[in-house]
Coordinates of N, CA and C in Angstrom, one line a residue:
M1 N 11.0 18.0 -47.2 CA 11.0 17.9 -48.7 C 9.4 18.3 -49.6
K2 N 9.5 19.6 -50.0 CA 8.0 19.6 -50.8 C 8.3 18.8 -52.1
L3 N 6.8 18.1 -52.1 CA 6.8 17.1 -53.2 C 7.3 17.9 -54.6
R4 N 7.4 19.4 -54.8 CA 7.0 19.9 -55.9 C 8.6 20.1 -56.5
N5 N 9.6 19.9 -55.3 CA 11.1 20.0 -55.5 C 11.6 18.9 -55.9
I6 N 10.6 17.7 -55.9 CA 11.2 16.5 -56.3 C 11.6 16.4 -57.7
R7 N 12.5 16.1 -58.0 CA 12.5 15.7 -59.2 C 12.0 14.8 -60.4
P8 N 11.4 14.7 -61.1 CA 10.5 13.9 -62.0 C 11.1 12.5 -62.3
D9 N 12.6 12.7 -63.0 CA 13.4 11.8 -63.3 C 13.5 10.6 -61.7
S10 N 13.7 11.6 -60.4 CA 13.5 10.8 -59.3 C 12.1 9.7 -58.5
I11 N 11.0 10.6 -59.2 CA 9.9 9.6 -58.9 C 9.8 8.5 -59.9
K12 N 10.0 8.8 -60.9 CA 10.2 7.7 -61.6 C 10.9 6.2 -61.3
S13 N 12.2 6.8 -60.8 CA 13.0 5.6 -60.3 C 12.7 5.2 -59.3
F14 N 12.1 5.9 -58.5 CA 11.4 5.2 -57.3 C 10.3 4.6 -57.2
I15 N 9.2 4.9 -58.4 CA 8.1 4.3 -58.4 C 8.5 2.7 -59.4
D16 N 9.5 3.0 -60.4 CA 9.9 1.5 -61.0 C 10.8 0.2 -60.2
S17 N 11.5 1.5 -58.7 CA 11.9 0.6 -58.1 C 10.9 -0.6 -57.0
I18 N 9.9 0.5 -57.0 CA 8.6 -0.5 -56.0 C 7.7 -1.6 -57.1
K19 N 7.8 -1.2 -57.9 CA 7.0 -2.0 -59.2 C 7.9 -3.0 -59.3
S20 N 9.5 -3.2 -59.1 CA 10.4 -4.4 -59.4 C 10.1 -5.0 -58.3
E21 N 10.1 -4.5 -56.8 CA 9.9 -5.1 -56.0 C 8.6 -6.1 -55.7
L22 N 7.6 -5.7 -56.4 CA 6.2 -5.9 -56.5 C 6.2 -7.3 -57.3
V23 N 7.1 -7.0 -58.4 CA 7.1 -8.1 -59.6 C 8.1 -9.5 -58.6
Q24 N 9.0 -8.9 -58.0 CA 9.5 -9.8 -57.5 C 8.7 -10.8 -56.3
D25 N 8.1 -10.1 -55.6 CA 7.5 -10.9 -54.7 C 6.4 -11.5 -55.2
N26 N 5.7 -11.3 -56.7 CA 5.0 -11.8 -57.3 C 5.6 -13.2 -57.6
H27 N 6.3 -13.3 -57.8 CA 7.1 -14.7 -58.5 C 8.0 -15.2 -57.7
L28 N 7.9 -15.2 -56.2 CA 8.4 -16.2 -55.5 C 7.0 -17.2 -54.9
T29 N 7.4 -18.1 -54.3 CA 6.9 -18.9 -53.9 C 6.7 -19.3 -52.3
D30 N 6.2 -20.4 -51.7 CA 6.2 -20.7 -50.5 C 7.5 -21.7 -50.1
D31 N 8.3 -22.0 -51.0 CA 9.4 -22.4 -50.6 C 10.4 -21.7 -50.2
K32 N 11.5 -21.5 -49.6 CA 12.4 -20.5 -49.3 C 13.5 -20.9 -49.5
L33 N 13.5 -22.5 -49.5 CA 15.1 -22.8 -50.7 C 15.0 -22.0 -51.8
R34 N 13.6 -22.6 -52.7 CA 13.4 -22.3 -54.0 C 13.6 -20.7 -54.1
N35 N 12.8 -19.8 -53.6 CA 12.8 -18.2 -53.4 C 14.7 -18.2 -53.3
E36 N 15.7 -18.8 -52.5 CA 17.1 -18.2 -53.1 C 17.1 -18.7 -54.5
Y37 N 17.1 -19.5 -54.8 CA 17.3 -19.9 -56.1 C 17.0 -19.0 -57.2
I38 N 15.5 -18.8 -57.0 CA 14.6 -17.6 -58.0 C 15.7 -16.3 -57.9
K39 N 16.0 -16.0 -56.7 CA 16.9 -14.5 -56.5 C 18.0 -14.5 -56.9
G40 N 18.7 -15.5 -56.6 CA 20.1 -15.7 -57.2 C 20.1 -15.7 -58.9
L41 N 19.4 -16.3 -59.4 CA 19.0 -16.5 -60.6 C 18.6 -14.8 -61.8
R42 N 18.2 -14.3 -60.3 CA 17.3 -13.1 -60.9 C 18.5 -11.9 -60.6
S43 N 19.4 -12.2 -60.2 CA 20.5 -11.4 -59.7 C 21.5 -11.2 -60.8
L44 N 21.7 -12.6 -61.8 CA 22.6 -12.2 -62.9 C 22.2 -11.2 -63.7
T45 N 22.9 -10.7 -64.5 CA 23.1 -10.2 -65.7 C 22.4 -10.6 -67.0
T46 N 21.7 -11.2 -66.9 CA 21.1 -12.0 -68.2 C 21.2 -11.7 -69.4
K47 N 21.4 -11.6 -70.7 CA 21.5 -11.1 -71.5 C 20.6 -12.2 -72.7
Y48 N 20.9 -13.7 -72.7 CA 20.0 -14.2 -73.6 C 19.8 -15.6 -72.7
H49 N 18.6 -16.0 -73.0 CA 17.8 -17.3 -72.8 C 18.1 -18.3 -74.0
L50 N 18.6 -19.2 -73.9 CA 19.0 -20.5 -75.0 C 18.5 -21.7 -74.6
T51 N 17.6 -22.3 -75.4 CA 17.1 -23.4 -75.3 C 17.7 -24.3 -76.1
L52 N 18.0 -25.6 -75.8 CA 18.7 -26.6 -76.7 C 17.6 -28.1 -76.4
T53 N 17.0 -28.5 -77.3 CA 16.5 -29.6 -77.8 C 17.4 -31.1 -77.9
L54 N 17.7 -32.1 -77.3 CA 18.1 -33.3 -77.9 C 17.2 -33.9 -78.7
R55 N 18.2 -34.8 -79.8 CA 17.5 -35.8 -80.2 C 16.6 -36.8 -79.3
K56 N 15.6 -37.6 -80.2 CA 15.1 -38.6 -79.1 C 16.1 -39.7 -78.9
G57 N 15.9 -39.9 -77.3 CA 16.5 -41.2 -76.9 C 17.7 -40.7 -76.3
V58 N 18.5 -39.7 -76.6 CA 19.7 -39.2 -75.9 C 19.6 -39.7 -74.5
T59 N 20.6 -40.5 -73.9 CA 20.7 -40.3 -72.6 C 21.4 -39.4 -71.7
E60 N 21.1 -39.5 -70.7 CA 21.4 -37.8 -69.7 C 22.8 -37.8 -70.3
K61 N 23.4 -38.8 -69.9 CA 25.2 -38.4 -69.9 C 26.0 -37.9 -71.0
D62 N 24.8 -38.6 -72.5 CA 25.6 -37.7 -74.1 C 24.7 -36.6 -73.8
A63 N 23.8 -36.5 -73.5 CA 23.2 -35.1 -73.3 C 24.2 -34.0 -72.5
I64 N 24.7 -34.1 -72.1 CA 25.8 -33.3 -71.1 C 26.7 -33.0 -71.9
N65 N 27.2 -34.5 -72.5 CA 28.7 -34.6 -73.0 C 28.2 -33.6 -74.3
S66 N 27.4 -33.4 -75.1 CA 26.9 -32.9 -76.1 C 26.8 -30.9 -75.7
L67 N 26.1 -31.0 -74.4 CA 26.1 -29.2 -73.9 C 27.7 -29.1 -73.7
K68 N 28.8 -29.7 -72.9 CA 29.9 -29.5 -73.0 C 30.7 -28.8 -74.6
E69 N 30.3 -29.8 -75.2 CA 30.9 -30.0 -76.5 C 30.1 -28.6 -77.3
F70 N 29.4 -28.0 -77.0 CA 28.6 -27.1 -77.6 C 29.5 -25.8 -76.8
I71 N 29.5 -25.4 -75.7 CA 29.8 -24.9 -75.2 C 31.1 -24.4 -75.5
H72 N 31.8 -25.4 -75.4 CA 33.6 -25.3 -76.2 C 33.6 -24.3 -77.5
R73 N 32.3 -25.1 -78.5 CA 32.2 -24.9 -79.9 C 31.9 -23.3 -79.8
I74 N 31.1 -22.8 -79.0 CA 30.5 -21.6 -79.1 C 31.3 -20.5 -78.4
N75 N 32.1 -21.0 -77.8 CA 33.2 -20.0 -77.6 C 34.5 -19.5 -78.0
L76 N 34.3 -21.0 -78.9 CA 35.5 -20.7 -80.5 C 35.1 -19.9 -81.2
K77 N 34.1 -19.9 -81.4 CA 33.3 -18.8 -82.5 C 32.9 -17.4 -81.9
I78 N 32.9 -17.4 -80.8 CA 32.5 -16.0 -80.2 C 34.1 -15.2 -79.7
Y79 N 34.9 -16.1 -79.0 CA 36.4 -15.2 -78.3 C 37.5 -15.7 -79.6
N80 N 36.9 -16.4 -80.2 CA 38.4 -17.0 -81.3 C 39.7 -17.1 -80.5
K81 N 40.3 -16.7 -80.7 CA 42.0 -16.8 -80.1 C 41.8 -16.1 -78.5
R82 N 40.9 -15.5 -78.2 CA 41.1 -14.9 -76.8 C 40.7 -16.2 -75.9
Y83 N 39.6 -16.9 -76.3 CA 39.3 -18.0 -75.4 C 40.5 -18.9 -75.3
S84 N 41.4 -19.1 -76.4 CA 42.4 -20.5 -76.6 C 43.6 -19.6 -75.6
R85 N 43.5 -18.4 -75.4 CA 44.8 -18.1 -74.7 C 44.3 -17.4 -73.0
D86 N 43.6 -17.0 -73.0 CA 42.8 -16.3 -71.8 C 41.5 -17.1 -71.5
W87 N 42.1 -17.6 -70.0 CA 41.0 -18.2 -69.3 C 39.7 -17.5 -69.0
I88 N 39.7 -16.0 -68.7 CA 38.1 -15.4 -68.4 C 37.5 -15.4 -69.9
N89 N 38.1 -15.2 -70.9 CA 37.1 -15.1 -71.9 C 35.9 -16.1 -72.4
S90 N 34.9 -16.8 -72.0 CA 34.0 -17.7 -72.3 C 32.7 -17.3 -71.6
I91 N 31.4 -17.7 -72.4 CA 30.5 -17.6 -72.2 C 30.5 -18.0 -70.0
K92 N 29.5 -17.2 -69.8 CA 29.3 -17.6 -68.5 C 27.8 -17.6 -68.0
G93 N 27.3 -18.2 -67.1 CA 25.7 -18.2 -66.5 C 25.3 -19.5 -66.2
V94 N 24.1 -19.9 -66.2 CA 23.8 -21.2 -65.6 C 22.7 -22.0 -66.5
A95 N 23.0 -23.2 -66.4 CA 22.3 -24.1 -67.4 C 21.2 -25.1 -66.5
V96 N 20.4 -25.4 -66.7 CA 19.3 -25.8 -66.4 C 18.7 -26.9 -67.0
M97 N 18.8 -28.6 -66.6 CA 18.5 -29.6 -67.0 C 17.1 -30.2 -66.9
E98 N 16.1 -30.2 -68.1 CA 14.6 -30.6 -68.1 C 14.6 -31.8 -68.5
D99 N 13.7 -32.6 -68.3 CA 13.0 -33.4 -68.8 C 12.2 -33.5 -70.2
T100 N 12.5 -34.4 -71.2 CA 11.8 -34.0 -72.3 C 10.8 -35.5 -72.7
I101 N 9.9 -35.6 -71.8 CA 9.1 -37.1 -71.8 C 9.1 -37.3 -72.9
E102 N 8.3 -36.9 -74.0 CA 8.1 -37.3 -75.3 C 8.7 -38.0 -75.8
M103 N 10.2 -37.3 -76.1 CA 11.3 -37.8 -76.6 C 12.4 -38.4 -76.0
E104 N 11.7 -38.8 -74.6 CA 12.9 -39.8 -73.9 C 13.9 -39.6 -74.0
T105 N 14.3 -38.1 -73.8 CA 15.3 -37.5 -73.0 C 15.4 -36.1 -72.3
V106 N 16.1 -35.3 -72.6 CA 16.1 -33.7 -71.7 C 16.2 -33.0 -72.7
H107 N 16.1 -31.6 -72.1 CA 16.7 -30.5 -73.0 C 17.4 -29.5 -71.8
F108 N 17.8 -28.5 -72.2 CA 18.6 -27.1 -71.6 C 18.0 -26.1 -71.8
H109 N 18.3 -25.3 -70.8 CA 18.1 -23.7 -70.7 C 18.9 -23.3 -69.9
L110 N 19.9 -22.4 -70.9 CA 20.8 -21.7 -70.7 C 20.6 -20.1 -70.4
M111 N 20.9 -19.6 -69.3 CA 20.8 -18.2 -69.1 C 22.3 -17.7 -69.0
I112 N 22.6 -16.8 -70.1 CA 23.8 -16.4 -70.6 C 23.6 -15.0 -70.2
I113 N 24.9 -14.7 -69.5 CA 25.2 -13.3 -68.6 C 25.5 -12.5 -69.8
N114 N 25.3 -11.4 -69.7 CA 25.9 -9.9 -70.6 C 27.2 -9.7 -70.3
D115 N 28.0 -9.9 -71.7 CA 29.3 -9.9 -71.6 C 29.6 -8.7 -73.0
L116 N 31.0 -8.4 -72.8 CA 31.6 -7.4 -74.0 C 31.7 -7.7 -75.3
Y117 N 31.7 -8.6 -75.5 CA 32.1 -9.8 -76.8 C 30.9 -10.6 -77.2
L118 N 29.7 -10.9 -76.7 CA 28.4 -11.1 -76.8 C 27.9 -10.5 -78.3
P119 N 27.8 -11.6 -79.3 CA 27.3 -10.6 -80.5 C 25.8 -10.3 -80.5
S120 N 25.2 -9.6 -81.5 CA 23.7 -9.6 -81.7 C 23.5 -10.7 -81.3
K121 N 21.7 -10.7 -81.4 CA 21.0 -11.7 -81.9 C 21.1 -12.3 -83.1
D122 N 20.7 -11.5 -83.9 CA 21.0 -12.4 -85.2 C 22.2 -13.1 -85.5
Q123 N 23.9 -12.3 -85.1 CA 24.7 -12.9 -85.2 C 25.0 -14.0 -84.0
F124 N 24.4 -14.1 -83.1 CA 24.6 -14.9 -82.2 C 23.5 -16.4 -82.2
R125 N 22.5 -16.2 -83.2 CA 21.7 -17.4 -83.8 C 22.9 -17.8 -84.8
D126 N 23.3 -16.8 -86.1 CA 23.8 -17.9 -86.9 C 25.4 -18.5 -86.2
K127 N 25.9 -18.3 -85.1 CA 27.0 -18.8 -84.7 C 26.8 -20.1 -83.9
I128 N 25.4 -20.2 -83.3 CA 24.5 -21.2 -82.8 C 24.4 -22.5 -83.8
S129 N 23.4 -21.7 -84.9 CA 23.4 -22.8 -85.9 C 24.7 -23.4 -86.4
K130 N 25.8 -22.7 -86.4 CA 27.0 -23.3 -87.0 C 27.9 -24.4 -86.2
A131 N 27.7 -24.2 -84.9 CA 28.1 -24.7 -83.6 C 27.4 -26.1 -83.8
I132 N 26.1 -26.4 -83.6 CA 25.3 -27.3 -83.7 C 25.5 -28.3 -84.6
N133 N 25.6 -27.9 -85.8 CA 25.7 -28.6 -86.9 C 27.1 -29.6 -87.2
S134 N 26.6 -31.0 -86.6 CA 27.8 -31.5 -86.6 C 27.1 -33.0 -85.6
E135 N 27.5 -34.1 -86.4 CA 26.9 -35.1 -86.2 C 27.5 -35.7 -84.3
A136 N 28.6 -34.9 -84.4 CA 29.1 -35.7 -82.7 C 28.0 -34.8 -81.7
L137 N 27.5 -33.9 -81.9 CA 26.7 -33.2 -80.9 C 25.3 -34.2 -81.4
A138 N 24.5 -34.0 -80.2 CA 23.1 -34.8 -80.1 C 22.2 -33.7 -80.0
I139 N 22.4 -32.5 -80.3 CA 21.7 -31.3 -80.3 C 20.7 -31.2 -81.5
Q140 N 19.4 -31.3 -81.5 CA 18.5 -31.3 -82.4 C 17.8 -29.8 -83.2
E141 N 17.8 -29.0 -81.9 CA 17.2 -27.6 -82.5 C 17.7 -26.9 -81.5
F142 N 17.6 -25.3 -81.7 CA 17.6 -24.3 -80.4 C 16.4 -23.6 -80.6
H143 N 16.5 -22.6 -79.6 CA 15.6 -21.0 -79.4 C 16.5 -20.3 -78.4
L144 N 16.7 -19.3 -79.2 CA 17.3 -17.7 -79.0 C 16.3 -16.9 -78.2
Q145 N 16.4 -16.4 -77.4 CA 15.7 -15.3 -77.0 C 16.2 -14.6 -76.3
E146 N 16.1 -12.8 -76.6 CA 16.9 -12.0 -75.4 C 16.0 -12.1 -74.3
Y147 N 16.7 -12.0 -73.1 CA 15.9 -11.9 -71.7 C 15.4 -10.8 -71.3
Y148 N 14.4 -11.2 -71.0 CA 13.4 -9.8 -70.8 C 12.8 -10.5 -69.2
R149 N 12.0 -9.2 -68.6 CA 11.3 -9.9 -67.2 C 9.9 -9.0 -67.5
S150 N 8.9 -9.5 -67.1 CA 7.5 -9.2 -66.9 C 6.7 -9.6 -65.7
E151 N 5.6 -9.0 -65.6 CA 4.8 -8.8 -64.5 C 4.0 -10.3 -64.5
E152 N 3.9 -10.7 -65.6 CA 3.1 -12.1 -65.8 C 3.9 -13.0 -65.6
Y153 N 5.2 -13.5 -66.1 CA 6.2 -14.6 -66.1 C 7.4 -14.3 -66.0
S154 N 7.7 -15.2 -65.2 CA 9.0 -15.5 -64.3 C 10.2 -16.2 -65.0
L155 N 10.8 -16.0 -65.8 CA 11.6 -17.3 -66.0 C 12.4 -17.8 -65.4
E156 N 12.8 -17.4 -64.0 CA 13.6 -17.8 -63.2 C 12.7 -18.8 -62.3
K157 N 11.4 -18.5 -62.0 CA 10.6 -19.5 -61.7 C 9.9 -20.4 -62.4
Y158 N 10.2 -20.4 -63.4 CA 9.5 -21.7 -64.2 C 11.0 -22.6 -64.4
L159 N 12.1 -22.3 -64.3 CA 13.7 -22.9 -64.5 C 13.9 -23.7 -63.1
T160 N 13.0 -23.2 -62.0 CA 13.2 -23.8 -60.4 C 11.9 -24.7 -60.2
K161 N 11.2 -25.2 -61.4 CA 9.7 -26.1 -61.1 C 10.3 -27.5 -60.1
V162 N 11.5 -27.7 -60.5 CA 12.3 -29.0 -60.0 C 11.8 -29.2 -58.4
F163 N 11.9 -28.1 -58.2 CA 11.6 -27.9 -56.7 C 10.3 -28.6 -56.1
E164 N 9.5 -28.3 -57.0 CA 8.1 -29.1 -56.7 C 7.9 -30.5 -56.9
S165 N 8.7 -31.1 -57.3 CA 8.5 -32.7 -57.1 C 10.1 -33.2 -56.5
G166 N 10.8 -32.4 -56.5 CA 11.9 -33.2 -56.4 C 12.9 -32.6 -54.8
S167 N 13.7 -33.3 -54.1 CA 14.6 -33.0 -53.3 C 15.6 -31.9 -53.7
L168 N 16.4 -31.2 -52.4 CA 17.6 -30.3 -52.8 C 18.4 -30.8 -53.9
Q169 N 19.1 -32.2 -53.6 CA 19.7 -33.1 -54.4 C 19.3 -33.0 -56.0
D170 N 18.1 -33.4 -56.1 CA 17.5 -33.1 -57.6 C 18.1 -31.6 -58.2
A171 N 17.6 -30.9 -57.5 CA 18.0 -29.4 -57.8 C 19.3 -29.2 -58.2
K172 N 19.9 -29.8 -57.2 CA 21.5 -29.3 -57.8 C 22.1 -30.3 -58.8
D173 N 21.4 -31.5 -58.9 CA 21.7 -32.0 -60.1 C 21.0 -31.4 -61.4
R174 N 19.9 -30.6 -61.6 CA 19.6 -30.2 -62.6 C 20.0 -29.1 -62.8
I175 N 20.5 -28.2 -62.2 CA 20.8 -26.6 -62.0 C 22.4 -26.9 -61.9
A176 N 23.3 -26.1 -63.3 CA 24.4 -26.1 -63.2 C 25.1 -24.8 -63.4
A177 N 25.8 -24.3 -63.0 CA 26.6 -22.9 -63.5 C 28.1 -23.5 -64.5
F178 N 28.2 -22.4 -65.4 CA 29.3 -22.4 -66.2 C 29.9 -21.4 -66.7
G179 N 31.4 -21.6 -67.0 CA 31.9 -20.3 -66.9 C 33.1 -20.7 -67.0
I180 N 34.3 -20.0 -66.5 CA 35.6 -19.8 -66.7 C 36.5 -21.4 -66.1
D181 N 35.8 -22.0 -65.3 CA 36.1 -23.3 -64.5 C 35.4 -24.5 -65.6
G182 N 34.6 -24.3 -66.8 CA 33.9 -25.4 -67.0 C 32.3 -25.4 -66.5
I183 N 31.6 -26.6 -66.5 CA 29.9 -26.5 -66.3 C 30.4 -27.7 -65.2
Y184 N 29.5 -27.2 -64.0 CA 29.2 -28.2 -62.6 C 27.8 -28.4 -62.1
F185 N 27.3 -29.6 -62.4 CA 26.4 -30.1 -61.8 C 26.3 -30.9 -60.4
G186 N 25.6 -30.6 -59.7 CA 25.8 -31.2 -58.4 C 26.3 -29.9 -57.4
D187 N 26.7 -30.5 -56.4 CA 27.5 -29.6 -55.3 C 28.7 -28.9 -55.8
G188 N 29.5 -29.0 -56.8 CA 30.6 -29.1 -57.2 C 31.5 -29.5 -56.6
R189 N 31.6 -30.2 -55.8 CA 32.5 -30.7 -54.7 C 32.6 -32.5 -55.4
Q190 N 31.5 -33.0 -55.4 CA 31.7 -34.1 -55.7 C 30.8 -34.6 -57.2
L191 N 31.4 -35.9 -57.9 CA 30.6 -36.0 -59.5 C 28.9 -36.3 -59.1
S192 N 28.4 -35.2 -60.2 CA 26.9 -35.9 -59.9 C 26.5 -37.1 -60.3
R193 N 25.1 -37.7 -60.8 CA 24.8 -38.6 -61.0 C 24.9 -38.6 -62.5
F194 N 24.9 -37.4 -63.0 CA 25.2 -37.2 -64.4 C 26.2 -37.2 -65.2
D195 N 27.5 -37.2 -64.3 CA 28.9 -37.4 -64.2 C 29.3 -36.2 -65.0
G196 N 28.4 -34.6 -64.4 CA 28.9 -33.6 -65.7 C 29.8 -32.7 -64.5
S197 N 29.9 -33.0 -63.3 CA 31.0 -31.9 -62.5 C 32.3 -32.0 -63.0
A198 N 33.0 -30.9 -62.7 CA 34.7 -30.7 -62.7 C 34.8 -31.2 -64.2
W199 N 34.0 -30.4 -65.2 CA 34.5 -30.7 -66.2 C 35.8 -29.4 -66.7
K200 N 36.8 -29.3 -67.2 CA 38.0 -28.5 -67.4 C 38.1 -28.7 -68.6
L201 N 38.0 -27.3 -69.6 CA 38.8 -27.1 -70.7 C 40.1 -27.3 -70.7
P202 N 40.6 -28.2 -71.8 CA 41.8 -28.1 -72.4 C 42.6 -27.0 -72.0
K203 N 44.2 -26.7 -71.7 CA 44.4 -25.5 -71.2 C 45.5 -25.1 -72.6
K204 N 45.1 -26.3 -73.6 CA 45.9 -25.6 -74.8 C 44.5 -25.9 -75.8
L205 N 44.3 -24.5 -76.6 CA 43.1 -24.8 -77.5 C 43.4 -24.2 -78.8
S206 N 42.9 -24.3 -79.8 CA 43.1 -23.8 -81.2 C 41.7 -23.4 -81.8
A207 N 41.6 -22.2 -82.2 CA 40.5 -22.1 -82.9 C 40.2 -22.6 -84.0
R208 N 39.1 -23.5 -84.3 CA 38.8 -24.2 -85.5 C 37.7 -24.3 -85.8

């Protein structure tokens, strides 16, 4: 095929795909297992990156309980009765727990997968503010961003830095999937040391 017969949009798509592969390669590491996590996270259709910080001195167990309750509340605010009657209607994604040394606690990063019912950024921020406005939650503040990729920065590489100083089990204990079946830390079969596995939402719920 002669170059002049190639459509300009085809050339652009080809160049964009090469750039994407190069960016991904730049964001990989020398750790093969960590790279699998990075690739897995990059394969998600992430819409939002949400950071939740906890009050000083909150234990890991209480922090995870707050995360569970937050997910429950935000599901009610987004999906309302659909969340109550349809198991499929819930936010989905991956949560990563990191230490907040100066606050003697932890914080969470949530990669939230795109969904038909996800609100706009401003609407979502408002719903989050209302969801965390409770003494029952140990969440102190939050930061919401629309997900993006760049040549200079990789969120996925940043969120897998536990591999730099920890074992595979440490990574499993710090990275959790959340969605239809609840939230899982660990390998999904045994309770993790944070007592965060096998959490199930009550089958009978009402919006509040």
